[in-house]
CSV table of C-alpha atoms and ligand atoms in Angstrom, one decimal:
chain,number,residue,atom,x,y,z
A,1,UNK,CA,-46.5,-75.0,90.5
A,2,UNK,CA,-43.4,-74.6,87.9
A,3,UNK,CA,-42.0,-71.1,88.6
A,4,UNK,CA,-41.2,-69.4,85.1
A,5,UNK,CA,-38.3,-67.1,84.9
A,6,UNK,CA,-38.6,-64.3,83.1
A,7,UNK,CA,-35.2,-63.6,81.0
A,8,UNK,CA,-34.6,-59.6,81.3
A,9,UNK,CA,-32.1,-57.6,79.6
A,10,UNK,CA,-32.3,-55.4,82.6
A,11,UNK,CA,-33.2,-54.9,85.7
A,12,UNK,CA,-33.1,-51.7,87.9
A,13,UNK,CA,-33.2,-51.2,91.4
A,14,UNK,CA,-34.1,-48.6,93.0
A,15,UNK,CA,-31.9,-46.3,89.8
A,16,UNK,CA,-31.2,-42.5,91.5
A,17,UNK,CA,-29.4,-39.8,89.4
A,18,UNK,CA,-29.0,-36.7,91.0
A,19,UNK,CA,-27.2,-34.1,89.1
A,20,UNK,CA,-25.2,-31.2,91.5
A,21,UNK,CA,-24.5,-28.0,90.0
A,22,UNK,CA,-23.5,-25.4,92.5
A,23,UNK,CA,-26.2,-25.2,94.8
A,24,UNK,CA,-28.6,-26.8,92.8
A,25,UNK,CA,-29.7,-30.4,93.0
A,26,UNK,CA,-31.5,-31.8,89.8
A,27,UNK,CA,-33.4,-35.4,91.0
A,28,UNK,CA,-33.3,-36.8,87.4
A,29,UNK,CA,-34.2,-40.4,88.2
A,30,UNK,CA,-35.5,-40.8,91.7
A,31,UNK,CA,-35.7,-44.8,92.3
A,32,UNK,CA,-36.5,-46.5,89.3
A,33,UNK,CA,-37.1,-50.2,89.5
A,34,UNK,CA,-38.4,-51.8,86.0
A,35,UNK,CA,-37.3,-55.0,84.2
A,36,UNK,CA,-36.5,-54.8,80.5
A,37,UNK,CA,-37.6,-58.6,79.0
A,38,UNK,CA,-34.8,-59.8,76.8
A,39,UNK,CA,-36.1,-59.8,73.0
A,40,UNK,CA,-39.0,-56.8,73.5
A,41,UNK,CA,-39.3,-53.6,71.3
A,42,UNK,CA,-40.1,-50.9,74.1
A,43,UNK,CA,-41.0,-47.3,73.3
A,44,UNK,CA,-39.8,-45.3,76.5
A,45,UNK,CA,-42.4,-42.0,76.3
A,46,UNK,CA,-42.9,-39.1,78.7
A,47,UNK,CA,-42.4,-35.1,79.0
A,48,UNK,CA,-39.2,-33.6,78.2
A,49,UNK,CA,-37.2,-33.7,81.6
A,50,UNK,CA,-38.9,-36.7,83.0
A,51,UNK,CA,-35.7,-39.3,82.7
A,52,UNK,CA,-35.6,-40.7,80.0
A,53,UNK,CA,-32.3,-39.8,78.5
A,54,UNK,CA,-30.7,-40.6,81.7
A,55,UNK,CA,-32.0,-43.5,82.1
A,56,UNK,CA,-31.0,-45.0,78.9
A,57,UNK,CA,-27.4,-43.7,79.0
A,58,UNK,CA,-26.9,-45.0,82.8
A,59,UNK,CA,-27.9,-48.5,81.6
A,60,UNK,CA,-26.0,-48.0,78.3
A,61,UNK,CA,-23.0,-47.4,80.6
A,62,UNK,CA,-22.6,-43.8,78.7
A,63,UNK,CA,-22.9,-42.1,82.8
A,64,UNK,CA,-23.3,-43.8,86.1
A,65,UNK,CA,-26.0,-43.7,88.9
A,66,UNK,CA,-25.6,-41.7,92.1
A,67,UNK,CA,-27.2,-44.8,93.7
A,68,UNK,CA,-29.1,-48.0,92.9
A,69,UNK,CA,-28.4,-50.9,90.6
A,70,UNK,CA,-28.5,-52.2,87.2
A,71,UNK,CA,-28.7,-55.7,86.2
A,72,UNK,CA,-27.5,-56.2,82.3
A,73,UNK,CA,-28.5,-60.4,82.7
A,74,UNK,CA,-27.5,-60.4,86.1
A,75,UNK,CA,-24.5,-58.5,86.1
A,76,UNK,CA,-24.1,-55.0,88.2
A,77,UNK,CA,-23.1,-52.4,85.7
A,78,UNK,CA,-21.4,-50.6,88.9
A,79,UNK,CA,-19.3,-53.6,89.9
A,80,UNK,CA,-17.3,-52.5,86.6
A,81,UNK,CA,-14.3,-51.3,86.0
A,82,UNK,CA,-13.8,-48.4,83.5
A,83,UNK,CA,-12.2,-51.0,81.0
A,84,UNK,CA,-15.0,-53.8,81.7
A,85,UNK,CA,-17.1,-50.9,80.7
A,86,UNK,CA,-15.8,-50.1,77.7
A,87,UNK,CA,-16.1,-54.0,76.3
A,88,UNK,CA,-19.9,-54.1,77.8
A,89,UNK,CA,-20.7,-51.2,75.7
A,90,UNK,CA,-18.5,-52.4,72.8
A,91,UNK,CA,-19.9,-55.9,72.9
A,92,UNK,CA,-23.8,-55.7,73.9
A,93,UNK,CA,-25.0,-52.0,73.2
A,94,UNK,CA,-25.9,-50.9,70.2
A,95,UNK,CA,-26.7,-46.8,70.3
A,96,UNK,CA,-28.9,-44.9,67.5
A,97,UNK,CA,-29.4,-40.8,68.4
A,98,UNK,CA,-31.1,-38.2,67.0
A,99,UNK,CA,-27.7,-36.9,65.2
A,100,UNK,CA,-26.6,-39.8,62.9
A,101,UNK,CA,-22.7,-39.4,63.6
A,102,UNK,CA,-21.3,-40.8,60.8
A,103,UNK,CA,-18.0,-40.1,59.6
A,104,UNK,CA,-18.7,-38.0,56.1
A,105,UNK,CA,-15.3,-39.2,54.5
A,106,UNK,CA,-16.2,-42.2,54.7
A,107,UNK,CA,-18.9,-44.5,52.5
A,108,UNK,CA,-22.0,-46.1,54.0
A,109,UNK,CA,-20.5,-49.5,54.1
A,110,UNK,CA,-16.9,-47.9,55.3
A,111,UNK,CA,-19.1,-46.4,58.3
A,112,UNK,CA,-20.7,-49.4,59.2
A,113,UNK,CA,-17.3,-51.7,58.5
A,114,UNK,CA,-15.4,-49.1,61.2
A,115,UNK,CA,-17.8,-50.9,64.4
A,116,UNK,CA,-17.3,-54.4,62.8
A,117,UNK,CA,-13.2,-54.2,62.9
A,118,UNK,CA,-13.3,-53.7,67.0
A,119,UNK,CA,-16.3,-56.1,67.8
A,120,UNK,CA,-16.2,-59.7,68.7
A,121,UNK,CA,-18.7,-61.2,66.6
A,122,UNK,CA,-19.6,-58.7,64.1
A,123,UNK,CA,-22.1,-59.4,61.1
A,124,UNK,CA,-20.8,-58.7,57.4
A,125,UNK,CA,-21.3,-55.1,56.8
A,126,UNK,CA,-23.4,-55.7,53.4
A,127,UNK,CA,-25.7,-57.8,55.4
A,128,UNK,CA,-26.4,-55.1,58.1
A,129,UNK,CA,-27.0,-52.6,55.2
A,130,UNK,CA,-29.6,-55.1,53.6
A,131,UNK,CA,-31.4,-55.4,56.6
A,132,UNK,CA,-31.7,-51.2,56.8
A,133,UNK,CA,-32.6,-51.5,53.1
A,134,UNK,CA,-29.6,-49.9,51.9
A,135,UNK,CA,-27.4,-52.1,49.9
A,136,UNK,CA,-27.9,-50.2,46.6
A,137,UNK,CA,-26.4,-47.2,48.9
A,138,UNK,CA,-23.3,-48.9,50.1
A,139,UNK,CA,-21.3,-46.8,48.2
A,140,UNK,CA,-22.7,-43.7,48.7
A,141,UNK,CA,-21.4,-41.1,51.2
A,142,UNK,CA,-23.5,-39.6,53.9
A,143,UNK,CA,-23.5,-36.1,52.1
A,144,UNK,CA,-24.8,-38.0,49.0
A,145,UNK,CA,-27.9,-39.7,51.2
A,146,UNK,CA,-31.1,-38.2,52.7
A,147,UNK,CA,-31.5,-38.1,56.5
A,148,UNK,CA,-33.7,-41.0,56.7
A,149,UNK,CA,-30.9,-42.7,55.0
A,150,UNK,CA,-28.4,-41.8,57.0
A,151,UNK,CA,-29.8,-42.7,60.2
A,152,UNK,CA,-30.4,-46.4,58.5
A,153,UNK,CA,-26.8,-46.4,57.9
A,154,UNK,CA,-26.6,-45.4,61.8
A,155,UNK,CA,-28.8,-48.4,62.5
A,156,UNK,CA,-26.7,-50.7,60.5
A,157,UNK,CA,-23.4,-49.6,61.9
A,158,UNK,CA,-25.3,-50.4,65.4
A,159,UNK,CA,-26.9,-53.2,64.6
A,160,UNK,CA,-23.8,-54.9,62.8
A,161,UNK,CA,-21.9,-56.1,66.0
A,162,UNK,CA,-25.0,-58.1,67.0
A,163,UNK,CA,-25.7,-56.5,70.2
A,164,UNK,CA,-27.7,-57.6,72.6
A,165,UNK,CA,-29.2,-54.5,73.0
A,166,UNK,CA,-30.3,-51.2,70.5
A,167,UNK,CA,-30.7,-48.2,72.4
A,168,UNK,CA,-32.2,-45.5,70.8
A,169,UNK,CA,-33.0,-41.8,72.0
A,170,UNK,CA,-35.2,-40.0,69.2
A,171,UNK,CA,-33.8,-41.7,65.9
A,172,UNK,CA,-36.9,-40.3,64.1
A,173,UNK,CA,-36.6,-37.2,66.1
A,174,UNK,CA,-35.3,-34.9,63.1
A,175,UNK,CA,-36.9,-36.9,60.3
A,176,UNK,CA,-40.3,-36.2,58.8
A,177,UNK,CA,-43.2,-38.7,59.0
A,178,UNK,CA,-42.7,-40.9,55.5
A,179,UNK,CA,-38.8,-40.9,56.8
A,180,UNK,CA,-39.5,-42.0,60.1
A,181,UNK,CA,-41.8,-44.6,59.4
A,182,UNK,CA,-38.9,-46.0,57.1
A,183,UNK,CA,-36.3,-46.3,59.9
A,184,UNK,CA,-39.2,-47.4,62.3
A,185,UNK,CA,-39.3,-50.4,60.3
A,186,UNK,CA,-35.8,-51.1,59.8
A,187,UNK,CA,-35.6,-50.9,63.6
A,188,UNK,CA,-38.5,-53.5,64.1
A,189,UNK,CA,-37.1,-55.9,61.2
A,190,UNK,CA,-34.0,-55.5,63.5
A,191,UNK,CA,-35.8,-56.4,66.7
A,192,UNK,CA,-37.7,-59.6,64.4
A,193,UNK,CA,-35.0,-61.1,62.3
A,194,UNK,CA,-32.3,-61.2,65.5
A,195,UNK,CA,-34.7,-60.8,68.8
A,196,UNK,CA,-32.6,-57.6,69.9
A,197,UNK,CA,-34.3,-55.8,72.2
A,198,UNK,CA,-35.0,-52.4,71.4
A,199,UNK,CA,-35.3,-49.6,73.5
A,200,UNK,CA,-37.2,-46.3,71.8
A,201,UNK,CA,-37.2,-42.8,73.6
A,202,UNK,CA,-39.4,-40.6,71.6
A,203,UNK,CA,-41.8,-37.7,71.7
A,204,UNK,CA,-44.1,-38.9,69.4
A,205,UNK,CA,-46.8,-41.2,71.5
A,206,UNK,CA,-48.2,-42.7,67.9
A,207,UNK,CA,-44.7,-45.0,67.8
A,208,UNK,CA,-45.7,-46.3,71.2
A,209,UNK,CA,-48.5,-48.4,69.0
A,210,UNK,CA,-45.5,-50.4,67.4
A,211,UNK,CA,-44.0,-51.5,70.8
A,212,UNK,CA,-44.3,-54.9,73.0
A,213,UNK,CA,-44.4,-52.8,76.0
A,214,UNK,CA,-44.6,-48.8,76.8
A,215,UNK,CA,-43.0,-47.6,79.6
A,216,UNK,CA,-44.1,-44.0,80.7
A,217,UNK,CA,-41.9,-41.6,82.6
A,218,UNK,CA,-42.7,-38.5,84.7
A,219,UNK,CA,-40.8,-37.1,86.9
A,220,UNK,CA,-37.9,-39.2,87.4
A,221,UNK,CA,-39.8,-42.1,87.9
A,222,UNK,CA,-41.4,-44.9,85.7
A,223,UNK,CA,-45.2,-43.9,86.1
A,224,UNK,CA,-46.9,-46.8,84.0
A,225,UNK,CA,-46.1,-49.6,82.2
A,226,UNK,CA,-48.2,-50.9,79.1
A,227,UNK,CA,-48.4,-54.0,77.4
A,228,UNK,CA,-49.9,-53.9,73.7
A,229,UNK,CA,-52.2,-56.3,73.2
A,230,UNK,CA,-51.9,-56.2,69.4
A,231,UNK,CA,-49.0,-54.0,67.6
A,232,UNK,CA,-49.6,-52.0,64.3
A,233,UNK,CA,-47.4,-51.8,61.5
A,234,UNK,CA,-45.5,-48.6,60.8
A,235,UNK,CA,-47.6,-47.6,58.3
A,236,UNK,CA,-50.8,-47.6,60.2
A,237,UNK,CA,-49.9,-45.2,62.8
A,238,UNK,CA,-51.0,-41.7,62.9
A,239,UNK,CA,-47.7,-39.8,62.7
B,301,ADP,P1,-35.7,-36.6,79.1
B,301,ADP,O1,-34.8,-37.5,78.3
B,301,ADP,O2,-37.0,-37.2,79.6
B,301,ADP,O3,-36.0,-35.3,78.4
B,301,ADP,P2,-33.4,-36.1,80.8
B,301,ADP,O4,-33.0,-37.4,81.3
B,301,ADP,O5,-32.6,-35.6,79.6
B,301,ADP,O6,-34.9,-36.1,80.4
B,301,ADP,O7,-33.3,-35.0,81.9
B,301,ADP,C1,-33.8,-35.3,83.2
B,301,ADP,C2,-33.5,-34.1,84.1
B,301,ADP,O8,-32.1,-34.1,84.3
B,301,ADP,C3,-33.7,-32.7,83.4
B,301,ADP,O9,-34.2,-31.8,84.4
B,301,ADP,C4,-32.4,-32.3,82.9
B,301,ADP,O10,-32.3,-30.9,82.8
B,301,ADP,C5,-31.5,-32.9,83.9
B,301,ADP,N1,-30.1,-33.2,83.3
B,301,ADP,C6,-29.9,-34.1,82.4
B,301,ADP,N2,-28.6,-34.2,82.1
B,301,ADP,C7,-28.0,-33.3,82.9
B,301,ADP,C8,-26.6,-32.9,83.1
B,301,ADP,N3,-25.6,-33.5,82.5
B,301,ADP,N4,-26.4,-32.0,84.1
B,301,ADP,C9,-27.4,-31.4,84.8
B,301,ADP,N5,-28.7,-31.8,84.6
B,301,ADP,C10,-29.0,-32.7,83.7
């Protein structure tokens, strides 16, 4: 029988991250072992404290495991060097937060164009913006746009080095419902038009119905993984 092999984006092993304060040990991930397929939207869901942070900054390269591995296509993040770090997050990770983090003197496009000067293969700014649905806002500054806006211009300055990856931890987190759904979809035409994968951390277990694949946390440890059989559309979801 042909063996098919699966293409990941990553691959844990057995992921620990215990943080030490004083006397007090805090078992944040306690042997994770999940593969991320290459090309997937995934909504990452679970209580507050289960992970899930952690486990998106560890294979973001943002903090490193206590012990364990992660693969990023075959490569162990922890075989790095603090430089070769830098360039993997420069060159394959995309991040989106909560908090937008643009730079308010500067425009939409001017945000977006700061990534695209230190990446390899960037996209042209005005294109990323088109995707978000913002090219009519290019000029605008971020005090001049609404959050939902904003964290599209976020997207776009993420999305515009073509990464290989777009890690997100609660983009719709401060936005209300209409505004989320509006960045939900500029993330999935994201994932669609240039088969990023997408990785979603969020409270709200309605986006879960938009994924490829749910993965549930609870205490420290991936508890379930989903597939969805069919996907709905932003709009459909029950905010
Ligand atoms: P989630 O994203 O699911 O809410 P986190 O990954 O943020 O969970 O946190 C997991 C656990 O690790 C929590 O108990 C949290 O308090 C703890 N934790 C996270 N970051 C730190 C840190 N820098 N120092 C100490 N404890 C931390």
């Amino acid at each position: 029988m042909k063996q098919q092999k699966m293409t990941y984006s990553f691959k844990t092993e057995s992921l620990k991250k215990t943080y030490v304060s004083g006397e007090t040990q805090v078992h944040a991930l306690r042997g994770v072992d999940i593969e991320i397929p290459s090309g997937e939207l995934i909504v990452m869901l679970g209580p507050s404290g289960s992970g899930k942070s952690t486990f998106l900054n560890i294979i973001g390269g943002l903090d490193q495991a206590t012990s364990g591995h992660v693969l990023f296509r075959g490569q162990d993040l922890a075989a790095l060097t603090n430089r070769e770090l830098t360039y993997y997050r420069r060159e394959n990770i995309g991040f989106v937060f909560q908090a937008y983090n643009l730079v308010p003197s500067l425009t939409a496009l001017e945000n977006v164009a700061l990534v695209t000067e230190i990446a390899p293969d960037p996209m042209d700014p005005m294109e990323a913006l088109e995707i978000v649905g913002l090219k009519e806002r290019a000029r605008h500054f971020p005090a001049q746009m609404s959050g939902g806006e904003q964290q599209r211009v976020a997207i776009a300055r993420a999305l515009a080095k073509q990464p290989e990856v777009m890690l997100c931890d609660e983009p719709t987190g401060a936005l209300d419902s209409a505004t989320g759904i509006v960045v939900l979809k500029a993330l999935m035409a994201v994932n669609q038009k240039y088969g990023t994968t997408c990785i979603i951390i969020t409270h709200n277990a309605s986006i879960a119905e938009l994924a490829h694949r749910v993965i549930y946390f609870a205490d420290g440890n991936v508890s379930q993984v989903k597939i969805n059989e069919s996907r709905k559309s932003p709009e459909a979801i029950n905010w």
